[in-house]
CSV table of C-alpha atoms and ligand atoms in Angstrom, one decimal:
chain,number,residue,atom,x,y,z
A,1,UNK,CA,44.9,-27.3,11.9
A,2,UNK,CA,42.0,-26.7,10.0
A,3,UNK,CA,42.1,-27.0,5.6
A,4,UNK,CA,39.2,-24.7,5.3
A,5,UNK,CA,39.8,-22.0,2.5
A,6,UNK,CA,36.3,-20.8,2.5
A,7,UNK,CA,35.6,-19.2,5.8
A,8,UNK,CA,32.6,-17.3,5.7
A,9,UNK,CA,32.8,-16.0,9.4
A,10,UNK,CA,35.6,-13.8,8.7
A,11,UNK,CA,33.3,-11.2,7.6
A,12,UNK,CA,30.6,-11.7,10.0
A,13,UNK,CA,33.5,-11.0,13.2
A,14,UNK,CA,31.7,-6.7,13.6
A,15,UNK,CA,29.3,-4.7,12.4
A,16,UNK,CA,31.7,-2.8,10.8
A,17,UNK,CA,32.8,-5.4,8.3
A,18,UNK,CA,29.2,-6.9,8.2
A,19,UNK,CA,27.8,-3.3,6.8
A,20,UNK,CA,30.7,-3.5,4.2
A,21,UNK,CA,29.4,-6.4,2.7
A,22,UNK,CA,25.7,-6.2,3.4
A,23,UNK,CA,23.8,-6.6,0.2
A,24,UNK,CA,20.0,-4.6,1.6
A,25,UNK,CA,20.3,-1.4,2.9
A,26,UNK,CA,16.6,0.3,3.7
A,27,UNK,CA,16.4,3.7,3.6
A,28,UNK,CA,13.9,6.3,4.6
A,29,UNK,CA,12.9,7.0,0.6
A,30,UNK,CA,11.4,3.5,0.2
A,31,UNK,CA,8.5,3.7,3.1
A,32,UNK,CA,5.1,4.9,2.4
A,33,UNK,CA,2.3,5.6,5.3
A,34,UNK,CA,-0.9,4.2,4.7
A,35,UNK,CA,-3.4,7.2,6.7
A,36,UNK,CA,-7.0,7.1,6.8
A,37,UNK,CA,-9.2,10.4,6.5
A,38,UNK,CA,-12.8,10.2,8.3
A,39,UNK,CA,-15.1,13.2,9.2
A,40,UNK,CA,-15.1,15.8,12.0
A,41,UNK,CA,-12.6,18.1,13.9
A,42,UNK,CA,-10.4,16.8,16.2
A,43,UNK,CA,-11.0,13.1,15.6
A,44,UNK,CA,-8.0,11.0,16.4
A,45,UNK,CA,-9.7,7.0,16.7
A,46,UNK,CA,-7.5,4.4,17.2
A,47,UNK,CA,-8.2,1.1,14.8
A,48,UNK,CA,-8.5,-1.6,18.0
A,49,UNK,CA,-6.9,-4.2,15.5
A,50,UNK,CA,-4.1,-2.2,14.1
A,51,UNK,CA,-2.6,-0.2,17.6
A,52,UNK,CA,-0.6,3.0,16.5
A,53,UNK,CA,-3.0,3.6,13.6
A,54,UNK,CA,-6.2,6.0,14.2
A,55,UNK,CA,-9.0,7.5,11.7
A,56,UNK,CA,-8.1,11.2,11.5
A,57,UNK,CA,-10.2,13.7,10.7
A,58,UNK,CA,-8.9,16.2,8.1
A,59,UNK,CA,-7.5,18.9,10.3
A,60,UNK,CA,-5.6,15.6,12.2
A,61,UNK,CA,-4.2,14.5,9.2
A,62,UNK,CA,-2.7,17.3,8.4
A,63,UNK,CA,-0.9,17.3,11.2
A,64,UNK,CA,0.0,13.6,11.5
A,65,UNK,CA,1.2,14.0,7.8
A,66,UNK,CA,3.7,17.0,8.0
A,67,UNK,CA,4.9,15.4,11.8
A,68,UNK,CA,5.7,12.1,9.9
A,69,UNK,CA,7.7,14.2,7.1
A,70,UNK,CA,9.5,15.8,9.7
A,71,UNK,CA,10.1,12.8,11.0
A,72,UNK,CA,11.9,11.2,7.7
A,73,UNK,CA,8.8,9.8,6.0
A,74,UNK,CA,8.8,10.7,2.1
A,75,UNK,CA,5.6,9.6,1.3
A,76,UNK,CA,1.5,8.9,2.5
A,77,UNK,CA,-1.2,6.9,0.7
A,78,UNK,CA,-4.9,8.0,1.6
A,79,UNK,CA,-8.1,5.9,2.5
A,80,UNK,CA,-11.2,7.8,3.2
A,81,UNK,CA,-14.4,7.2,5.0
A,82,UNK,CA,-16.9,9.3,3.5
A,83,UNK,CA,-20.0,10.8,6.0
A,84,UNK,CA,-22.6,8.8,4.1
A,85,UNK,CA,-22.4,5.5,1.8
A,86,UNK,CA,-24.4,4.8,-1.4
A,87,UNK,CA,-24.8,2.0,-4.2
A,88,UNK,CA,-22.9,4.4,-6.7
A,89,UNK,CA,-19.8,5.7,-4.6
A,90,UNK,CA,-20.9,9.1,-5.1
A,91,UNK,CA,-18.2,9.9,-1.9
A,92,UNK,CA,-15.4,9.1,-3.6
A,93,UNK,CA,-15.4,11.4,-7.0
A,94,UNK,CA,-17.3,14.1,-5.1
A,95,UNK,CA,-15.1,17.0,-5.3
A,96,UNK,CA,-15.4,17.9,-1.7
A,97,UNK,CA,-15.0,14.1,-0.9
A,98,UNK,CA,-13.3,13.0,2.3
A,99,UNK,CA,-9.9,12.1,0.7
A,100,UNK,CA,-10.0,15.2,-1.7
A,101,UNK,CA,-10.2,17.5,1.2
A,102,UNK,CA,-7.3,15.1,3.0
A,103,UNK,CA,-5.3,16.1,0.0
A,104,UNK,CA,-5.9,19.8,-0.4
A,105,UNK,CA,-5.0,19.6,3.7
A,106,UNK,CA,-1.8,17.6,3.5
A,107,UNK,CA,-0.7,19.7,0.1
A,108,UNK,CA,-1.0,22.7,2.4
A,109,UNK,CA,0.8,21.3,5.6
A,110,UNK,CA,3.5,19.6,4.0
A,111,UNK,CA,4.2,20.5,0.8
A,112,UNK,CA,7.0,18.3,0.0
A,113,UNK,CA,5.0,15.0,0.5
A,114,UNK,CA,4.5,12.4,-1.7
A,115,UNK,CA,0.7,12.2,-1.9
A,116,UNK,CA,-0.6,9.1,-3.2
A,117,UNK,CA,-4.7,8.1,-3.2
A,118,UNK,CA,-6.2,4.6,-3.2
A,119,UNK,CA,-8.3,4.5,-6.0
A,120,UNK,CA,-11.1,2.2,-5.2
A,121,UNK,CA,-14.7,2.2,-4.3
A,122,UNK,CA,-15.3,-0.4,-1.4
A,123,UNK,CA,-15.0,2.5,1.6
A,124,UNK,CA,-18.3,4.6,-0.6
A,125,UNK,CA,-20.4,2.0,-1.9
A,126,UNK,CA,-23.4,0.9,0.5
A,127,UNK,CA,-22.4,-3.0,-0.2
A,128,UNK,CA,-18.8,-2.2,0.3
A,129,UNK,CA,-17.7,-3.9,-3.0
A,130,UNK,CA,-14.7,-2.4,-5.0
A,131,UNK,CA,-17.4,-1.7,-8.1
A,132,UNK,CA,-21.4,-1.8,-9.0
A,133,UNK,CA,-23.0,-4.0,-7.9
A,134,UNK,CA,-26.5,-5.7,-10.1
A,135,UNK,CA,-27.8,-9.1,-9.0
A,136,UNK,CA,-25.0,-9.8,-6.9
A,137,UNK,CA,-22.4,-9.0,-9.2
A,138,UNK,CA,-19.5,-6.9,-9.2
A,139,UNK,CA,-19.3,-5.6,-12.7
A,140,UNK,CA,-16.4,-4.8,-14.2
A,141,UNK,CA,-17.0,-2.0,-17.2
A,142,UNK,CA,-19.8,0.3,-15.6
A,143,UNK,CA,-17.3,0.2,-12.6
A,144,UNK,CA,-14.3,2.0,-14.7
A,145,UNK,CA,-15.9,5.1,-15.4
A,146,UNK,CA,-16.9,5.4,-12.0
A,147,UNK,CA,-13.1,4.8,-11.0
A,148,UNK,CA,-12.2,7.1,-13.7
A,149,UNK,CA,-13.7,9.9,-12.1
A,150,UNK,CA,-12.3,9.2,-8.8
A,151,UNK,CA,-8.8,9.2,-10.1
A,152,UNK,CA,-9.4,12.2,-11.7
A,153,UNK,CA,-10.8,14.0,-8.8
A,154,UNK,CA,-8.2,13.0,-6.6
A,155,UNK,CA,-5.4,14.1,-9.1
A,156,UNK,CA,-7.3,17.6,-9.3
A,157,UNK,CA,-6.8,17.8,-5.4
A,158,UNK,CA,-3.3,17.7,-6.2
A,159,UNK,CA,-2.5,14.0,-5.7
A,160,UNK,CA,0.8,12.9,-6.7
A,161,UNK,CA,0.1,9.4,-7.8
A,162,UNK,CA,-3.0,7.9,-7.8
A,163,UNK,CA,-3.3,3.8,-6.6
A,164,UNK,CA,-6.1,2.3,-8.2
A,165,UNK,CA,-7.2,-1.0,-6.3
A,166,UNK,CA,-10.3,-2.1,-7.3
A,167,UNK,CA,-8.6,-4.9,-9.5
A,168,UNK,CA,-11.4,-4.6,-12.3
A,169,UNK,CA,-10.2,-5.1,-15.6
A,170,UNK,CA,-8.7,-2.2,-18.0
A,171,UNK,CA,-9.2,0.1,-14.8
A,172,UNK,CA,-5.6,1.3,-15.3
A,173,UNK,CA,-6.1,2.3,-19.3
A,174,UNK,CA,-9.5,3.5,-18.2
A,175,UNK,CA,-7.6,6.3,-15.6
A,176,UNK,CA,-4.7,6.9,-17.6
A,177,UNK,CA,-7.5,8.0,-20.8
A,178,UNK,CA,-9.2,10.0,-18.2
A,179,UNK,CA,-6.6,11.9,-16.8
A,180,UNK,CA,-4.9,12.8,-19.8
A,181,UNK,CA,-8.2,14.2,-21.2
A,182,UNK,CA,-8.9,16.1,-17.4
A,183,UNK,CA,-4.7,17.7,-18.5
A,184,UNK,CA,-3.6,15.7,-15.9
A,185,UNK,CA,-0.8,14.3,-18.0
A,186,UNK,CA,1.5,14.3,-14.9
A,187,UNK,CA,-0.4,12.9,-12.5
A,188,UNK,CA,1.4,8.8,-12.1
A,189,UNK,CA,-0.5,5.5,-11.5
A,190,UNK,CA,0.6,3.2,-9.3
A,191,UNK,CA,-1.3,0.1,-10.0
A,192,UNK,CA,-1.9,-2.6,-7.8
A,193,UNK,CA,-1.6,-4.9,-10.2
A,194,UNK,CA,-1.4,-8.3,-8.3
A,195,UNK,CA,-3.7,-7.9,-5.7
A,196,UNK,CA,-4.6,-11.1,-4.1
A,197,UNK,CA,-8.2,-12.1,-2.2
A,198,UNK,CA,-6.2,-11.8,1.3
A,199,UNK,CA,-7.4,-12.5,4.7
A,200,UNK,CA,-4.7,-10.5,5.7
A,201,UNK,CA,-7.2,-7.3,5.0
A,202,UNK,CA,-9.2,-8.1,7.9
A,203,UNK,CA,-7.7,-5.5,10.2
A,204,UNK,CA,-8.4,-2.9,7.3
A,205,UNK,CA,-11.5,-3.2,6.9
A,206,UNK,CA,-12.4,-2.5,10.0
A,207,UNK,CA,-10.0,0.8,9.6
A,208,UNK,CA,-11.6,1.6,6.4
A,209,UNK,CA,-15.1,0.2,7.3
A,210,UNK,CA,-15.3,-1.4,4.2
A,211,UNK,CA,-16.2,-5.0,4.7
A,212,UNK,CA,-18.2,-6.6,2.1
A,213,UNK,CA,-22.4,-6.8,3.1
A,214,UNK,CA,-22.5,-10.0,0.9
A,215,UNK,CA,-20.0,-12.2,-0.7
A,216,UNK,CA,-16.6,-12.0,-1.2
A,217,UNK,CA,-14.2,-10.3,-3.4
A,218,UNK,CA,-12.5,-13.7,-4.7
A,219,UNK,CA,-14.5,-12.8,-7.8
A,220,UNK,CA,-12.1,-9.9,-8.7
A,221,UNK,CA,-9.3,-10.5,-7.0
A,222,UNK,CA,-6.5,-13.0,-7.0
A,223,UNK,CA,-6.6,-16.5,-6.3
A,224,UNK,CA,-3.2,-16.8,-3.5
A,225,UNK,CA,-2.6,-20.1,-5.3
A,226,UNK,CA,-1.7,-18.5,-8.8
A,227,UNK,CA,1.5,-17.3,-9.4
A,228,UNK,CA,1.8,-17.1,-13.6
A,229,UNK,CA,-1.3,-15.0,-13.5
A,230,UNK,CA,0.6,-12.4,-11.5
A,231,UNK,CA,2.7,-12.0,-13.9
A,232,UNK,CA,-0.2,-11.5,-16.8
A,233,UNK,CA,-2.0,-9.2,-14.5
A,234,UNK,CA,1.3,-7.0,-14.1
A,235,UNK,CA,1.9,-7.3,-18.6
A,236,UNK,CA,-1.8,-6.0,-18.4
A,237,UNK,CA,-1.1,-2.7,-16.6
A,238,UNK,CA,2.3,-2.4,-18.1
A,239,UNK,CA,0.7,-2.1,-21.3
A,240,UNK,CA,-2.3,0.1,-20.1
A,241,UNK,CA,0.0,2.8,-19.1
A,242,UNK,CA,0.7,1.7,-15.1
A,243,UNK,CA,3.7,3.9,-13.9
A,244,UNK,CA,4.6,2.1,-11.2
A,245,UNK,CA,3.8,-1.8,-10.3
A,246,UNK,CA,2.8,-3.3,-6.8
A,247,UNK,CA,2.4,-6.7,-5.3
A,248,UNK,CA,0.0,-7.5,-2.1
A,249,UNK,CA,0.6,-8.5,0.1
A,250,UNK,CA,3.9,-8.8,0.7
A,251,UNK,CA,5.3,-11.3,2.7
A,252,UNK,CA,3.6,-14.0,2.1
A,253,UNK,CA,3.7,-13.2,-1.6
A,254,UNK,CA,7.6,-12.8,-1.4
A,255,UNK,CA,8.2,-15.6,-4.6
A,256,UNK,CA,5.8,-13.2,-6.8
A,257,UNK,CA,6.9,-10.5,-5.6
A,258,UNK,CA,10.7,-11.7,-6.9
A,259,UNK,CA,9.2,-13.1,-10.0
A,260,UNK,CA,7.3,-9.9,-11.2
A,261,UNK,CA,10.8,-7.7,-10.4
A,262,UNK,CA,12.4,-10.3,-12.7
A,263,UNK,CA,10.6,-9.6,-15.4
A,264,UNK,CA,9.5,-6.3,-15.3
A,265,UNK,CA,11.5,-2.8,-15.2
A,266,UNK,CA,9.0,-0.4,-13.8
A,267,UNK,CA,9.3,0.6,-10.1
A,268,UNK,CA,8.0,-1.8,-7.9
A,269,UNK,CA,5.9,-1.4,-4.6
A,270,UNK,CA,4.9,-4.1,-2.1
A,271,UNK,CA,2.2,-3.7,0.5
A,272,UNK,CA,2.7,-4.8,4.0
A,273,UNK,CA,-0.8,-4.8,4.8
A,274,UNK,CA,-2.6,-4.6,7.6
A,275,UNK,CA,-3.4,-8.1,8.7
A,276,UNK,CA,0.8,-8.5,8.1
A,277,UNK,CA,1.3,-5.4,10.7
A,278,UNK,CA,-0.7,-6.5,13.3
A,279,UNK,CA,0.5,-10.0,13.9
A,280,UNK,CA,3.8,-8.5,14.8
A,281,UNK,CA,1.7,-6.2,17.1
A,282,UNK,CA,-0.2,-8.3,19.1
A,283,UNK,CA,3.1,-10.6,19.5
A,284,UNK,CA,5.3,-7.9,20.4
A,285,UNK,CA,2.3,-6.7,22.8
A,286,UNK,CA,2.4,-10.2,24.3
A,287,UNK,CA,5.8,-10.1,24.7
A,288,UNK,CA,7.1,-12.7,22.5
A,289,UNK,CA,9.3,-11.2,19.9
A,290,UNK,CA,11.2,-8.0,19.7
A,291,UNK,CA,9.2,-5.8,17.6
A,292,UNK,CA,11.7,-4.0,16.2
A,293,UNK,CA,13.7,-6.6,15.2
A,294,UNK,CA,11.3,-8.6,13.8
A,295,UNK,CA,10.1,-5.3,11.8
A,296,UNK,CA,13.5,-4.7,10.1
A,297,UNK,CA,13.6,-8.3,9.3
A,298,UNK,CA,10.4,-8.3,8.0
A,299,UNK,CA,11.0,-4.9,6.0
A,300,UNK,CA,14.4,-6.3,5.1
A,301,UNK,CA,12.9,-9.2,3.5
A,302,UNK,CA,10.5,-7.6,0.9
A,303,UNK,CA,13.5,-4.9,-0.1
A,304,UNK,CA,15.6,-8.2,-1.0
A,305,UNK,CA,12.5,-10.0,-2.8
A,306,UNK,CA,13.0,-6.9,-5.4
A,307,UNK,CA,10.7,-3.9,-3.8
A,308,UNK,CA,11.7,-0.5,-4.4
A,309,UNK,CA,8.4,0.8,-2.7
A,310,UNK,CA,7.4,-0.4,0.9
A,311,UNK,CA,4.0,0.6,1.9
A,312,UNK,CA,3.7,-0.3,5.6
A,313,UNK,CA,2.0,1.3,9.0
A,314,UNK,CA,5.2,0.9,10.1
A,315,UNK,CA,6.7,3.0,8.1
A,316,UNK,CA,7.5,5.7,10.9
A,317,UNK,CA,9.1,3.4,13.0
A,318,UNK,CA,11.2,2.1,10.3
A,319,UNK,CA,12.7,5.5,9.4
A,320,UNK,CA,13.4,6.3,13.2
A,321,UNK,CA,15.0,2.9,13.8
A,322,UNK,CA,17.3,3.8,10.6
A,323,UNK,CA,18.2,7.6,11.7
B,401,LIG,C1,-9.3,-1.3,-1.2
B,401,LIG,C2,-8.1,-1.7,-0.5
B,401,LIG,C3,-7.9,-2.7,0.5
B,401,LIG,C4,-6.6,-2.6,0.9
B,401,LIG,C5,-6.0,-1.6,0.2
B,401,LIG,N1,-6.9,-1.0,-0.7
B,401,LIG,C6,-8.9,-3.7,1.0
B,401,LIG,C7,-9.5,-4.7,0.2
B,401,LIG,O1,-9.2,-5.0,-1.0
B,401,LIG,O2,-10.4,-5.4,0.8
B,401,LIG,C8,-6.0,-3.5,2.0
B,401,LIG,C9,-4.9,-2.8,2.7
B,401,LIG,C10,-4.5,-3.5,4.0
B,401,LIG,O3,-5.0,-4.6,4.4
B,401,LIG,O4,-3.7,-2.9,4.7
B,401,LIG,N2,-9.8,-2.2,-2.1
């Protein structure tokens, strides 16, 4: 006979009593699809390092959008590559810009989706940096105007929230001045506030085309070794008017991502970015894990770390596993 009092097996025995006392439930609310808008009609590319993601021309996008809200997902966040780059970004406040059509699009063919737009300049400047660029340097102020005007363009194509993610500094107060004097009082921000210099974004860039001609961006961006400045960088935005807080990546960032939810009540998003989806892909296209599986887990994890926001490309497969 055993003397154990403390048997924690007994609740592990079936599903049924595991679900009663599971502590992280995902649910379709908390995903949001990364899409990317190019030029064209009829263009569906796949990205050959992220499979199951494609460049979609506008009239594509539309559709992809309302069949992914049919199919449980609340929620998009746009990237655009514009028909021509320059050293000013002119694509990405032009009114009839690549996203801002995507938005007008997606507004029209599903109404009820969240529309969210990445705020940043590295997919329309010539140099791909996230700002302007003079003797090799990114620099910060003459870049917020410019960023200003991109969030207030997008907001006027009727996005919901706009993402800025350029990481220069004030960016946030810089949008949240702009839009309020545009009238676009109710138009959120969702900042990425602790962005880290990731090489995790490889696979992006090549979705977004918006690898950096020189350089780095270790410059404006954070160092993966800092974890105090994350929280600093997140007081920042609070107190420039950010809506909503994010941390990226996300699973490799899991501690800041806990550490920021600690201390800060806003909503909180986590990015499961690219490089981060396409390592389970080309395992589970090898054959070595079970895909799903290792998605929930994954997914799982950054809901318990403290996210209340998931942006993933997997977010359509993650709402069909949980139907
Ligand atoms: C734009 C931006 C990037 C990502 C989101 N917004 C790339 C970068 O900073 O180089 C990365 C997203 C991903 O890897 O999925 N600045």
């Amino acid at each position: 006979m055993s003397h154990l009092i403390h048997r924690p097996r007994r609740l592990r025995r079936r599903e049924s009593l595991r679900a009663l006392v599971r502590e992280t439930r995902l649910e379709r609310e908390d995903f949001i699809l990364p899409l990317f808008a190019c030029p064209g009609r009829g263009v569906r590319r796949e990205i050959p390092s992220m499979p199951g993601v494609h460049n979609l021309s506008v009239d594509e996008i539309a559709v992809e959008a309302a069949n992914a809200y049919e199919a449980g997902v609340r929620g998009v966040i746009l990237f655009g590559l514009p028909e021509t780059k320059d050293e000013t970004a002119t694509g990405a406040y032009d009114e009839k810009g690549i996203v801002q059509q995507a938005v007008r699009a997606i507004r029209n063919a599903a109404p009820e989706l969240i529309v969210i737009t990445d705020t940043c300049l590295c997919e329309y400047t010539s140099h791909g940096h996230c700002g302007v660029v003079r003797d090799g340097e990114v620099l910060n102020d003459e870049s917020l105007d410019l960023l200003a005007r991109t969030a207030v363009s997008q907001a006027q194509a009727g996005a919901d929230i706009v993402a800025p993610s350029a990481m220069m500094d004030g960016q946030v107060g810089a949008i949240r001045e702009a839009l309020d004097g545009a009238g676009l009082e109710h138009a959120a921000i969702m900042s990425y506030a602790v962005k880290y210099a990731s090489a995790f974004y490889g696979p992006f860039r090549e979705a977004a085309d918006s690898a950096p001609a020189f350089g780095d961006r270790r410059a404006y961006q954070m160092d993966a070794a800092n974890a105090r400045e994350a929280l600093h960088e997140a007081e920042l935005d609070y107190e420039e008017g950010a809506d909503i807080l994010m941390v990226k990546p996300a699973t490799v960032f899991l501690d800041i991502l806990k550490m920021v939810r600690d201390r800060f009540d806003l909503p909180l998003a986590a990015y499961h970015v690219s490089g981060e989806y396409s390592l389970i892909k080309a395992a589970a296209q090898k054959g070595w894990i079970d895909e799903k599986r290792v998605m929930l887990e994954t997914l799982t994890s950054i809901k318990r770390a403290g996210a209340d926001i998931i942006i993933t490309y997997y977010a359509r497969e993650a709402v069909k596993a949980l139907d």
